[in-house]
């Protein structure tokens, strides 16, 4: 039920919850505001913290594809699902660096390397560390997503120059076991804590469109907002249905609900980069425009994500021109 825009509701819904723990009840009130009020608040918070017309550009590369031991119901790369994806070994360092150089030439400032692992094997660590050092040496921000990390692995990656680690909580704690059974929500939080302890920036978000309720989406954002500190980067993915995966036939998300979720993320985490991640190929330009207005300020650029399609440079250049958006410049290193 939507709340009326009464004075009472306006005072109940805080403008920003920074420096306070966010309650689920407060987040629900914000989420259910009339759409125009919600977007106005989100845009106001956004403008107080960021250039509203600048979008951070990341680029993804799958450095180890398929054959994953985990049973994530949404994923093309799980060995538990007959998705037909061909598995491949960990890429060679030079090949990764060649791809990173191309991405940099095309305007990406952050390079994200993803591997279909439950967690990295110690025998692969030297290769991974060389990739981090090499990409960092190109003057790009570095990010990896490799599954669960021990404190020692997180420490080694951080020392090699890894700026960000992506590790999504994907959904609410309550709904998690409906989507993944080979690990727990607590396992995810433990890796996020290891990443933070090692001094890296945290990138953690989730997926909409897996059959979760609105309450699950709000609960996921409240968990993220209450991490101390909140993640620097929060990717919000729209499920890309993968034939053969357990969620191949999931009902699509209502675009308005998707935009509401972005707005809530912006309000609960005012200084975080909220990334409009997977699923942009399935979104209209108008839906993406609303997401940017609601506070999304980061995207993946390029033709491919890990194993699926992304809009590509031509489409995004045209979209940025239509909306008067510009790529966000890299902040000078401290
Ligand atoms: N294996 C590592 C892990 O799970 O942490 C890293 C790679 S995994 C593919 C990274 C994230 O991509 C997942 O946590 C999930 O949020 C997102 N993702 C994977 N498949 C997706 C799909 N079909 N649609 C939308 N998002 C997806
Ligand atoms: C994230 O939240 N989204 C990216 C990144 N983190 C690693 C991955 C999206 C994957 C989409 C499905 C695929 O390409 O296989
Ligand atoms: Fe493996 Fe990551 Fe896909 Fe899960 S999301 S199956 S851990 S690659």
CSV table of C-alpha atoms and ligand atoms in Angstrom, one decimal:
chain,number,residue,atom,x,y,z
A,1,UNK,CA,0.0,0.0,0.0
A,2,UNK,CA,1.3,3.4,-0.9
A,3,UNK,CA,1.5,6.0,1.9
A,4,UNK,CA,-0.2,9.3,1.4
A,5,UNK,CA,2.0,12.4,1.1
A,6,UNK,CA,0.8,13.8,4.4
A,7,UNK,CA,3.0,16.0,6.7
A,8,UNK,CA,3.1,13.1,9.1
A,9,UNK,CA,4.6,10.8,6.5
A,10,UNK,CA,7.1,13.5,5.4
A,11,UNK,CA,8.5,13.8,8.9
A,12,UNK,CA,8.5,10.0,9.4
A,13,UNK,CA,10.7,9.5,6.3
A,14,UNK,CA,14.2,10.7,7.1
A,15,UNK,CA,16.1,12.6,4.3
A,16,UNK,CA,19.3,10.7,4.9
A,17,UNK,CA,20.1,8.0,7.4
A,18,UNK,CA,23.9,8.4,7.3
A,19,UNK,CA,25.6,7.9,10.8
A,20,UNK,CA,22.5,6.2,12.1
A,21,UNK,CA,21.5,2.6,11.8
A,22,UNK,CA,18.7,2.2,9.4
A,23,UNK,CA,15.6,0.3,10.5
A,24,UNK,CA,13.6,-1.8,8.1
A,25,UNK,CA,10.4,0.1,9.2
A,26,UNK,CA,12.0,3.5,8.3
A,27,UNK,CA,13.2,2.1,4.9
A,28,UNK,CA,9.8,0.8,4.1
A,29,UNK,CA,8.2,4.2,4.7
A,30,UNK,CA,10.7,5.8,2.3
A,31,UNK,CA,10.2,3.1,-0.3
A,32,UNK,CA,6.4,3.5,-0.3
A,33,UNK,CA,6.4,7.3,-0.6
A,34,UNK,CA,4.5,8.6,-3.6
A,35,UNK,CA,6.8,8.1,-6.6
A,36,UNK,CA,7.4,11.8,-7.2
A,37,UNK,CA,8.3,12.4,-3.6
A,38,UNK,CA,10.6,9.4,-3.5
A,39,UNK,CA,12.5,10.5,-6.7
A,40,UNK,CA,12.7,14.2,-5.5
A,41,UNK,CA,14.3,13.0,-2.2
A,42,UNK,CA,16.7,10.7,-4.0
A,43,UNK,CA,17.7,13.3,-6.5
A,44,UNK,CA,18.2,15.9,-3.6
A,45,UNK,CA,20.5,13.4,-1.7
A,46,UNK,CA,22.3,12.6,-5.0
A,47,UNK,CA,23.0,16.3,-5.8
A,48,UNK,CA,24.3,17.0,-2.2
A,49,UNK,CA,26.9,14.3,-2.7
A,50,UNK,CA,27.7,13.9,-6.4
A,51,UNK,CA,27.8,15.7,-9.7
A,52,UNK,CA,24.3,14.6,-10.9
A,53,UNK,CA,25.4,14.3,-14.6
A,54,UNK,CA,28.6,12.2,-14.1
A,55,UNK,CA,28.5,8.4,-14.4
A,56,UNK,CA,31.3,6.2,-13.3
A,57,UNK,CA,32.3,3.7,-16.0
A,58,UNK,CA,33.5,0.2,-15.1
A,59,UNK,CA,34.5,-2.6,-17.4
A,60,UNK,CA,34.2,-6.3,-16.7
A,61,UNK,CA,36.2,-9.3,-17.9
A,62,UNK,CA,35.6,-12.9,-17.1
A,63,UNK,CA,39.1,-14.2,-16.3
A,64,UNK,CA,37.8,-17.7,-15.5
A,65,UNK,CA,34.5,-18.8,-17.0
A,66,UNK,CA,32.1,-21.5,-16.1
A,67,UNK,CA,32.2,-24.9,-14.2
A,68,UNK,CA,31.6,-23.2,-10.9
A,69,UNK,CA,31.0,-25.5,-7.8
A,70,UNK,CA,28.3,-23.1,-6.4
A,71,UNK,CA,24.6,-23.6,-7.2
A,72,UNK,CA,23.4,-20.0,-7.6
A,73,UNK,CA,20.0,-20.3,-9.3
A,74,UNK,CA,20.5,-17.2,-11.5
A,75,UNK,CA,23.9,-18.0,-12.9
A,76,UNK,CA,25.0,-19.2,-16.3
A,77,UNK,CA,28.3,-20.5,-14.8
A,78,UNK,CA,27.1,-22.9,-12.1
A,79,UNK,CA,28.1,-26.5,-12.8
A,80,UNK,CA,24.7,-27.5,-11.2
A,81,UNK,CA,22.7,-26.0,-14.1
A,82,UNK,CA,22.6,-27.3,-17.7
A,83,UNK,CA,23.2,-23.8,-19.3
A,84,UNK,CA,25.4,-25.1,-22.1
A,85,UNK,CA,28.2,-22.7,-21.2
A,86,UNK,CA,31.7,-23.9,-22.0
A,87,UNK,CA,34.1,-23.8,-19.0
A,88,UNK,CA,37.6,-22.3,-19.5
A,89,UNK,CA,40.7,-22.1,-17.4
A,90,UNK,CA,42.2,-19.0,-15.7
A,91,UNK,CA,43.4,-16.5,-18.4
A,92,UNK,CA,47.0,-15.6,-18.8
A,93,UNK,CA,48.2,-12.4,-17.2
A,94,UNK,CA,49.3,-10.8,-20.5
A,95,UNK,CA,46.0,-11.5,-22.2
A,96,UNK,CA,44.2,-9.8,-19.3
A,97,UNK,CA,46.5,-6.8,-19.5
A,98,UNK,CA,45.9,-6.5,-23.2
A,99,UNK,CA,42.1,-6.4,-22.6
A,100,UNK,CA,42.5,-3.8,-19.8
A,101,UNK,CA,44.6,-1.5,-22.1
A,102,UNK,CA,41.7,-1.6,-24.7
A,103,UNK,CA,39.2,-0.8,-22.0
A,104,UNK,CA,41.2,2.1,-20.8
A,105,UNK,CA,41.5,3.5,-24.3
A,106,UNK,CA,37.7,3.3,-24.5
A,107,UNK,CA,37.2,5.4,-21.4
A,108,UNK,CA,36.8,2.9,-18.6
A,109,UNK,CA,38.4,4.0,-15.3
A,110,UNK,CA,37.8,0.8,-13.3
A,111,UNK,CA,38.7,-2.7,-14.4
A,112,UNK,CA,36.7,-5.6,-12.8
A,113,UNK,CA,38.0,-9.1,-13.2
A,114,UNK,CA,35.5,-11.9,-12.3
A,115,UNK,CA,36.1,-15.6,-11.8
A,116,UNK,CA,33.6,-18.5,-11.5
A,117,UNK,CA,34.9,-19.9,-8.3
A,118,UNK,CA,33.6,-20.7,-4.8
A,119,UNK,CA,36.9,-19.2,-3.7
A,120,UNK,CA,40.4,-18.8,-5.2
A,121,UNK,CA,42.8,-21.7,-4.9
A,122,UNK,CA,46.1,-20.8,-3.2
A,123,UNK,CA,48.0,-22.0,-6.4
A,124,UNK,CA,46.2,-19.3,-8.4
A,125,UNK,CA,47.1,-16.4,-6.1
A,126,UNK,CA,50.4,-15.5,-7.8
A,127,UNK,CA,48.7,-15.1,-11.2
A,128,UNK,CA,45.9,-13.0,-9.6
A,129,UNK,CA,48.4,-10.8,-7.8
A,130,UNK,CA,50.2,-10.2,-11.1
A,131,UNK,CA,46.9,-9.2,-12.8
A,132,UNK,CA,46.2,-6.7,-10.0
A,133,UNK,CA,49.6,-5.2,-10.2
A,134,UNK,CA,49.6,-5.0,-14.0
A,135,UNK,CA,46.1,-3.3,-14.3
A,136,UNK,CA,47.0,-0.9,-11.5
A,137,UNK,CA,50.2,-0.1,-13.4
A,138,UNK,CA,48.0,1.1,-16.3
A,139,UNK,CA,46.6,3.8,-14.0
A,140,UNK,CA,43.2,2.2,-13.7
A,141,UNK,CA,41.2,1.3,-10.5
A,142,UNK,CA,41.2,-2.4,-9.9
A,143,UNK,CA,38.4,-4.7,-8.8
A,144,UNK,CA,38.0,-8.4,-8.5
A,145,UNK,CA,35.2,-10.8,-7.8
A,146,UNK,CA,36.5,-14.3,-7.1
A,147,UNK,CA,34.1,-15.8,-4.5
A,148,UNK,CA,34.9,-16.2,-0.8
A,149,UNK,CA,38.2,-14.9,0.5
A,150,UNK,CA,40.2,-15.9,3.6
A,151,UNK,CA,41.8,-13.0,5.6
A,152,UNK,CA,45.2,-14.0,4.2
A,153,UNK,CA,43.9,-13.9,0.6
A,154,UNK,CA,42.2,-10.6,1.1
A,155,UNK,CA,45.4,-9.2,2.6
A,156,UNK,CA,47.6,-10.4,-0.3
A,157,UNK,CA,45.2,-8.9,-2.9
A,158,UNK,CA,45.1,-5.6,-1.1
A,159,UNK,CA,48.9,-5.4,-0.8
A,160,UNK,CA,49.2,-6.1,-4.6
A,161,UNK,CA,47.0,-3.0,-5.2
A,162,UNK,CA,43.4,-4.3,-5.4
A,163,UNK,CA,41.2,-1.2,-4.8
A,164,UNK,CA,37.7,-2.9,-4.7
A,165,UNK,CA,36.4,-6.4,-4.1
A,166,UNK,CA,32.9,-7.3,-5.4
A,167,UNK,CA,31.0,-9.8,-3.4
A,168,UNK,CA,27.2,-9.5,-3.6
A,169,UNK,CA,24.7,-10.4,-0.9
A,170,UNK,CA,22.3,-10.9,-3.8
A,171,UNK,CA,19.0,-10.7,-1.8
A,172,UNK,CA,17.6,-10.6,1.7
A,173,UNK,CA,18.9,-12.9,4.4
A,174,UNK,CA,15.4,-14.5,4.6
A,175,UNK,CA,15.2,-15.3,0.9
A,176,UNK,CA,18.9,-16.3,0.4
A,177,UNK,CA,18.5,-20.1,0.8
A,178,UNK,CA,15.8,-20.2,-1.9
A,179,UNK,CA,18.5,-19.0,-4.5
A,180,UNK,CA,21.7,-20.6,-3.2
A,181,UNK,CA,22.2,-23.6,-1.0
A,182,UNK,CA,26.0,-24.2,-1.3
A,183,UNK,CA,26.9,-21.3,1.0
A,184,UNK,CA,25.1,-19.0,3.5
A,185,UNK,CA,24.3,-15.3,3.8
A,186,UNK,CA,26.7,-15.4,6.9
A,187,UNK,CA,29.5,-16.7,4.6
A,188,UNK,CA,29.0,-13.7,2.4
A,189,UNK,CA,29.1,-11.2,5.3
A,190,UNK,CA,32.3,-12.9,6.6
A,191,UNK,CA,34.1,-12.3,3.3
A,192,UNK,CA,32.9,-8.7,3.2
A,193,UNK,CA,34.4,-8.3,6.7
A,194,UNK,CA,37.7,-9.9,5.6
A,195,UNK,CA,37.8,-7.5,2.6
A,196,UNK,CA,37.2,-4.4,4.8
A,197,UNK,CA,39.7,-5.6,7.4
A,198,UNK,CA,42.3,-5.9,4.6
A,199,UNK,CA,41.8,-2.2,3.7
A,200,UNK,CA,40.0,-2.6,0.4
A,201,UNK,CA,36.9,-0.8,-0.7
A,202,UNK,CA,33.7,-2.9,-0.7
A,203,UNK,CA,31.4,-3.4,-3.7
A,204,UNK,CA,28.3,-5.4,-2.7
A,205,UNK,CA,24.8,-5.4,-4.1
A,206,UNK,CA,22.3,-7.8,-5.4
A,207,UNK,CA,19.8,-8.9,-8.1
A,208,UNK,CA,16.1,-7.9,-8.5
A,209,UNK,CA,13.7,-10.3,-10.4
A,210,UNK,CA,14.4,-13.6,-8.7
A,211,UNK,CA,10.9,-14.0,-7.2
A,212,UNK,CA,11.8,-12.0,-4.1
A,213,UNK,CA,9.2,-9.7,-2.4
A,214,UNK,CA,9.5,-6.0,-2.1
A,215,UNK,CA,10.2,-6.6,1.6
A,216,UNK,CA,13.2,-8.8,0.5
A,217,UNK,CA,14.6,-6.0,-1.7
A,218,UNK,CA,14.2,-3.4,1.1
A,219,UNK,CA,15.8,-5.8,3.7
A,220,UNK,CA,18.8,-6.4,1.3
A,221,UNK,CA,19.4,-2.6,1.1
A,222,UNK,CA,19.0,-2.2,4.9
A,223,UNK,CA,21.7,-4.9,5.4
A,224,UNK,CA,24.0,-3.1,3.0
A,225,UNK,CA,23.4,0.4,4.5
A,226,UNK,CA,24.1,-1.0,8.0
A,227,UNK,CA,27.5,-2.4,7.1
A,228,UNK,CA,30.0,-0.2,9.0
A,229,UNK,CA,30.9,1.6,6.8
A,230,UNK,CA,28.4,1.2,4.0
A,231,UNK,CA,29.9,-0.2,0.7
A,232,UNK,CA,31.6,2.3,-1.6
A,233,UNK,CA,29.9,0.7,-4.5
A,234,UNK,CA,26.5,-1.1,-4.7
A,235,UNK,CA,25.6,-2.9,-7.9
A,236,UNK,CA,21.9,-3.4,-8.5
A,237,UNK,CA,21.5,-6.1,-11.2
A,238,UNK,CA,18.2,-6.9,-13.0
A,239,UNK,CA,18.1,-10.7,-13.5
A,240,UNK,CA,19.2,-11.7,-16.9
A,241,UNK,CA,17.2,-15.0,-17.3
A,242,UNK,CA,19.6,-17.7,-18.4
A,243,UNK,CA,18.1,-20.7,-20.2
A,244,UNK,CA,18.8,-23.9,-18.3
A,245,UNK,CA,19.3,-22.0,-15.0
A,246,UNK,CA,16.8,-22.5,-12.1
A,247,UNK,CA,15.5,-18.9,-12.6
A,248,UNK,CA,15.1,-19.2,-16.4
A,249,UNK,CA,11.4,-18.5,-16.1
A,250,UNK,CA,11.3,-16.0,-13.3
A,251,UNK,CA,8.8,-13.1,-13.7
A,252,UNK,CA,10.4,-9.9,-14.7
A,253,UNK,CA,10.6,-7.0,-12.2
A,254,UNK,CA,8.1,-4.1,-12.6
A,255,UNK,CA,10.3,-1.2,-13.9
A,256,UNK,CA,8.7,1.3,-11.4
A,257,UNK,CA,9.6,-1.0,-8.5
A,258,UNK,CA,13.1,-1.3,-9.9
A,259,UNK,CA,13.5,2.5,-10.0
A,260,UNK,CA,12.0,2.8,-6.4
A,261,UNK,CA,14.7,0.3,-5.3
A,262,UNK,CA,17.5,2.5,-6.8
A,263,UNK,CA,16.1,5.6,-5.2
A,264,UNK,CA,16.0,3.8,-1.8
A,265,UNK,CA,19.6,2.7,-2.2
A,266,UNK,CA,20.6,6.3,-3.0
A,267,UNK,CA,18.8,7.7,0.1
A,268,UNK,CA,20.1,5.0,2.5
A,269,UNK,CA,23.7,5.2,1.2
A,270,UNK,CA,24.2,8.9,0.1
A,271,UNK,CA,27.9,8.7,-0.7
A,272,UNK,CA,27.9,5.3,-2.4
A,273,UNK,CA,28.2,4.7,-6.1
A,274,UNK,CA,25.0,2.9,-7.1
A,275,UNK,CA,25.7,0.9,-10.2
A,276,UNK,CA,23.0,0.1,-12.7
A,277,UNK,CA,24.5,-3.3,-13.5
A,278,UNK,CA,23.3,-6.4,-15.4
A,279,UNK,CA,20.1,-6.1,-17.3
A,280,UNK,CA,20.5,-2.8,-19.1
A,281,UNK,CA,20.1,-4.5,-22.5
A,282,UNK,CA,16.5,-5.4,-21.5
A,283,UNK,CA,15.8,-1.8,-20.2
A,284,UNK,CA,14.4,1.0,-22.3
A,285,UNK,CA,16.4,4.2,-22.5
A,286,UNK,CA,13.6,5.9,-20.5
A,287,UNK,CA,13.9,3.3,-17.7
A,288,UNK,CA,17.6,3.9,-17.5
A,289,UNK,CA,17.0,7.7,-17.5
A,290,UNK,CA,14.7,7.3,-14.5
A,291,UNK,CA,17.3,5.1,-12.8
A,292,UNK,CA,20.0,7.9,-13.3
A,293,UNK,CA,17.5,10.4,-11.9
A,294,UNK,CA,16.8,8.2,-8.9
A,295,UNK,CA,20.5,8.2,-8.1
A,296,UNK,CA,22.3,5.5,-10.1
A,297,UNK,CA,25.7,6.9,-11.0
A,298,UNK,CA,27.8,4.0,-12.3
A,299,UNK,CA,27.4,1.5,-15.2
A,300,UNK,CA,29.3,-1.4,-16.8
A,301,UNK,CA,30.5,-0.2,-20.3
A,302,UNK,CA,31.2,-2.5,-23.2
A,303,UNK,CA,29.5,-5.2,-25.3
A,304,UNK,CA,29.7,-8.0,-22.7
A,305,UNK,CA,29.3,-8.5,-19.0
A,306,UNK,CA,30.8,-11.8,-17.9
A,307,UNK,CA,28.9,-14.3,-20.1
A,308,UNK,CA,26.0,-12.1,-21.3
A,309,UNK,CA,25.4,-9.0,-23.5
A,310,UNK,CA,25.6,-5.4,-22.4
A,311,UNK,CA,24.4,-2.4,-24.5
A,312,UNK,CA,27.8,-1.6,-25.9
A,313,UNK,CA,29.7,1.6,-26.6
A,314,UNK,CA,27.5,3.0,-29.5
A,315,UNK,CA,24.3,2.7,-27.7
A,316,UNK,CA,25.7,4.1,-24.4
A,317,UNK,CA,27.4,7.0,-26.2
A,318,UNK,CA,24.0,7.9,-27.8
A,319,UNK,CA,22.2,7.5,-24.5
A,320,UNK,CA,24.7,9.7,-22.7
A,321,UNK,CA,24.3,12.4,-25.4
A,322,UNK,CA,20.5,12.3,-25.2
A,323,UNK,CA,20.7,12.7,-21.4
A,324,UNK,CA,23.6,15.1,-21.2
A,325,UNK,CA,25.6,12.7,-19.1
A,326,UNK,CA,29.3,12.4,-19.0
A,327,UNK,CA,31.8,9.8,-17.8
A,328,UNK,CA,33.0,10.4,-14.2
A,329,UNK,CA,36.7,11.2,-14.1
A,330,UNK,CA,39.0,9.2,-11.8
A,331,UNK,CA,39.8,11.0,-8.6
A,332,UNK,CA,43.6,11.6,-8.2
A,333,UNK,CA,45.2,9.0,-6.0
A,334,UNK,CA,45.8,10.1,-2.4
B,1,LIG,N1,31.8,-16.2,-8.5
B,1,LIG,C1,31.8,-14.9,-7.8
B,1,LIG,C2,30.7,-14.7,-6.9
B,1,LIG,O1,29.7,-15.2,-7.0
B,1,LIG,O2,30.9,-13.9,-6.0
B,1,LIG,C3,31.9,-13.7,-8.8
B,1,LIG,C4,31.1,-13.7,-10.1
B,1,LIG,S1,29.4,-13.6,-10.0
B,1,LIG,C5,28.9,-13.9,-11.6
B,1,LIG,C6,29.0,-11.9,-9.6
B,1,LIG,C7,27.6,-11.5,-9.5
B,1,LIG,O3,27.0,-11.4,-10.7
B,1,LIG,C8,26.7,-12.4,-8.7
B,1,LIG,O4,26.8,-12.2,-7.3
B,1,LIG,C9,25.3,-11.9,-9.1
B,1,LIG,O5,24.8,-10.8,-8.3
B,1,LIG,C10,25.6,-11.3,-10.5
B,1,LIG,N2,24.9,-12.1,-11.6
B,1,LIG,C11,25.3,-13.4,-12.0
B,1,LIG,N3,24.5,-13.9,-12.9
B,1,LIG,C12,23.5,-12.9,-13.1
B,1,LIG,C13,22.4,-12.9,-13.9
B,1,LIG,N4,22.0,-13.9,-14.7
B,1,LIG,N5,21.6,-11.8,-13.9
B,1,LIG,C14,22.0,-10.7,-13.1
B,1,LIG,N6,23.0,-10.7,-12.3
B,1,LIG,C15,23.8,-11.8,-12.3
B,2,LIG,C1,27.7,-7.5,-10.4
B,2,LIG,O1,27.0,-7.2,-9.4
B,2,LIG,N1,27.4,-7.6,-11.6
B,2,LIG,C2,28.4,-8.1,-12.5
B,2,LIG,C3,29.6,-8.0,-11.5
B,2,LIG,N2,29.0,-7.7,-10.3
B,2,LIG,C4,30.7,-9.0,-11.5
B,2,LIG,C5,28.2,-9.4,-13.1
B,2,LIG,C6,26.9,-9.4,-13.9
B,2,LIG,C7,26.9,-10.7,-14.5
B,2,LIG,C8,25.7,-10.9,-15.4
B,2,LIG,C9,25.6,-12.2,-16.0
B,2,LIG,C10,26.7,-12.7,-16.9
B,2,LIG,O2,27.2,-11.9,-17.7
B,2,LIG,O3,27.0,-13.9,-16.8
B,3,LIG,FE1,29.7,-19.4,-9.2
B,3,LIG,FE2,29.6,-16.7,-8.8
B,3,LIG,FE3,27.9,-17.9,-10.6
B,3,LIG,FE4,27.5,-18.4,-8.1
B,3,LIG,S1,27.4,-16.4,-9.1
B,3,LIG,S2,27.6,-20.0,-9.7
B,3,LIG,S3,29.6,-18.4,-7.2
B,3,LIG,S4,30.2,-17.8,-10.7
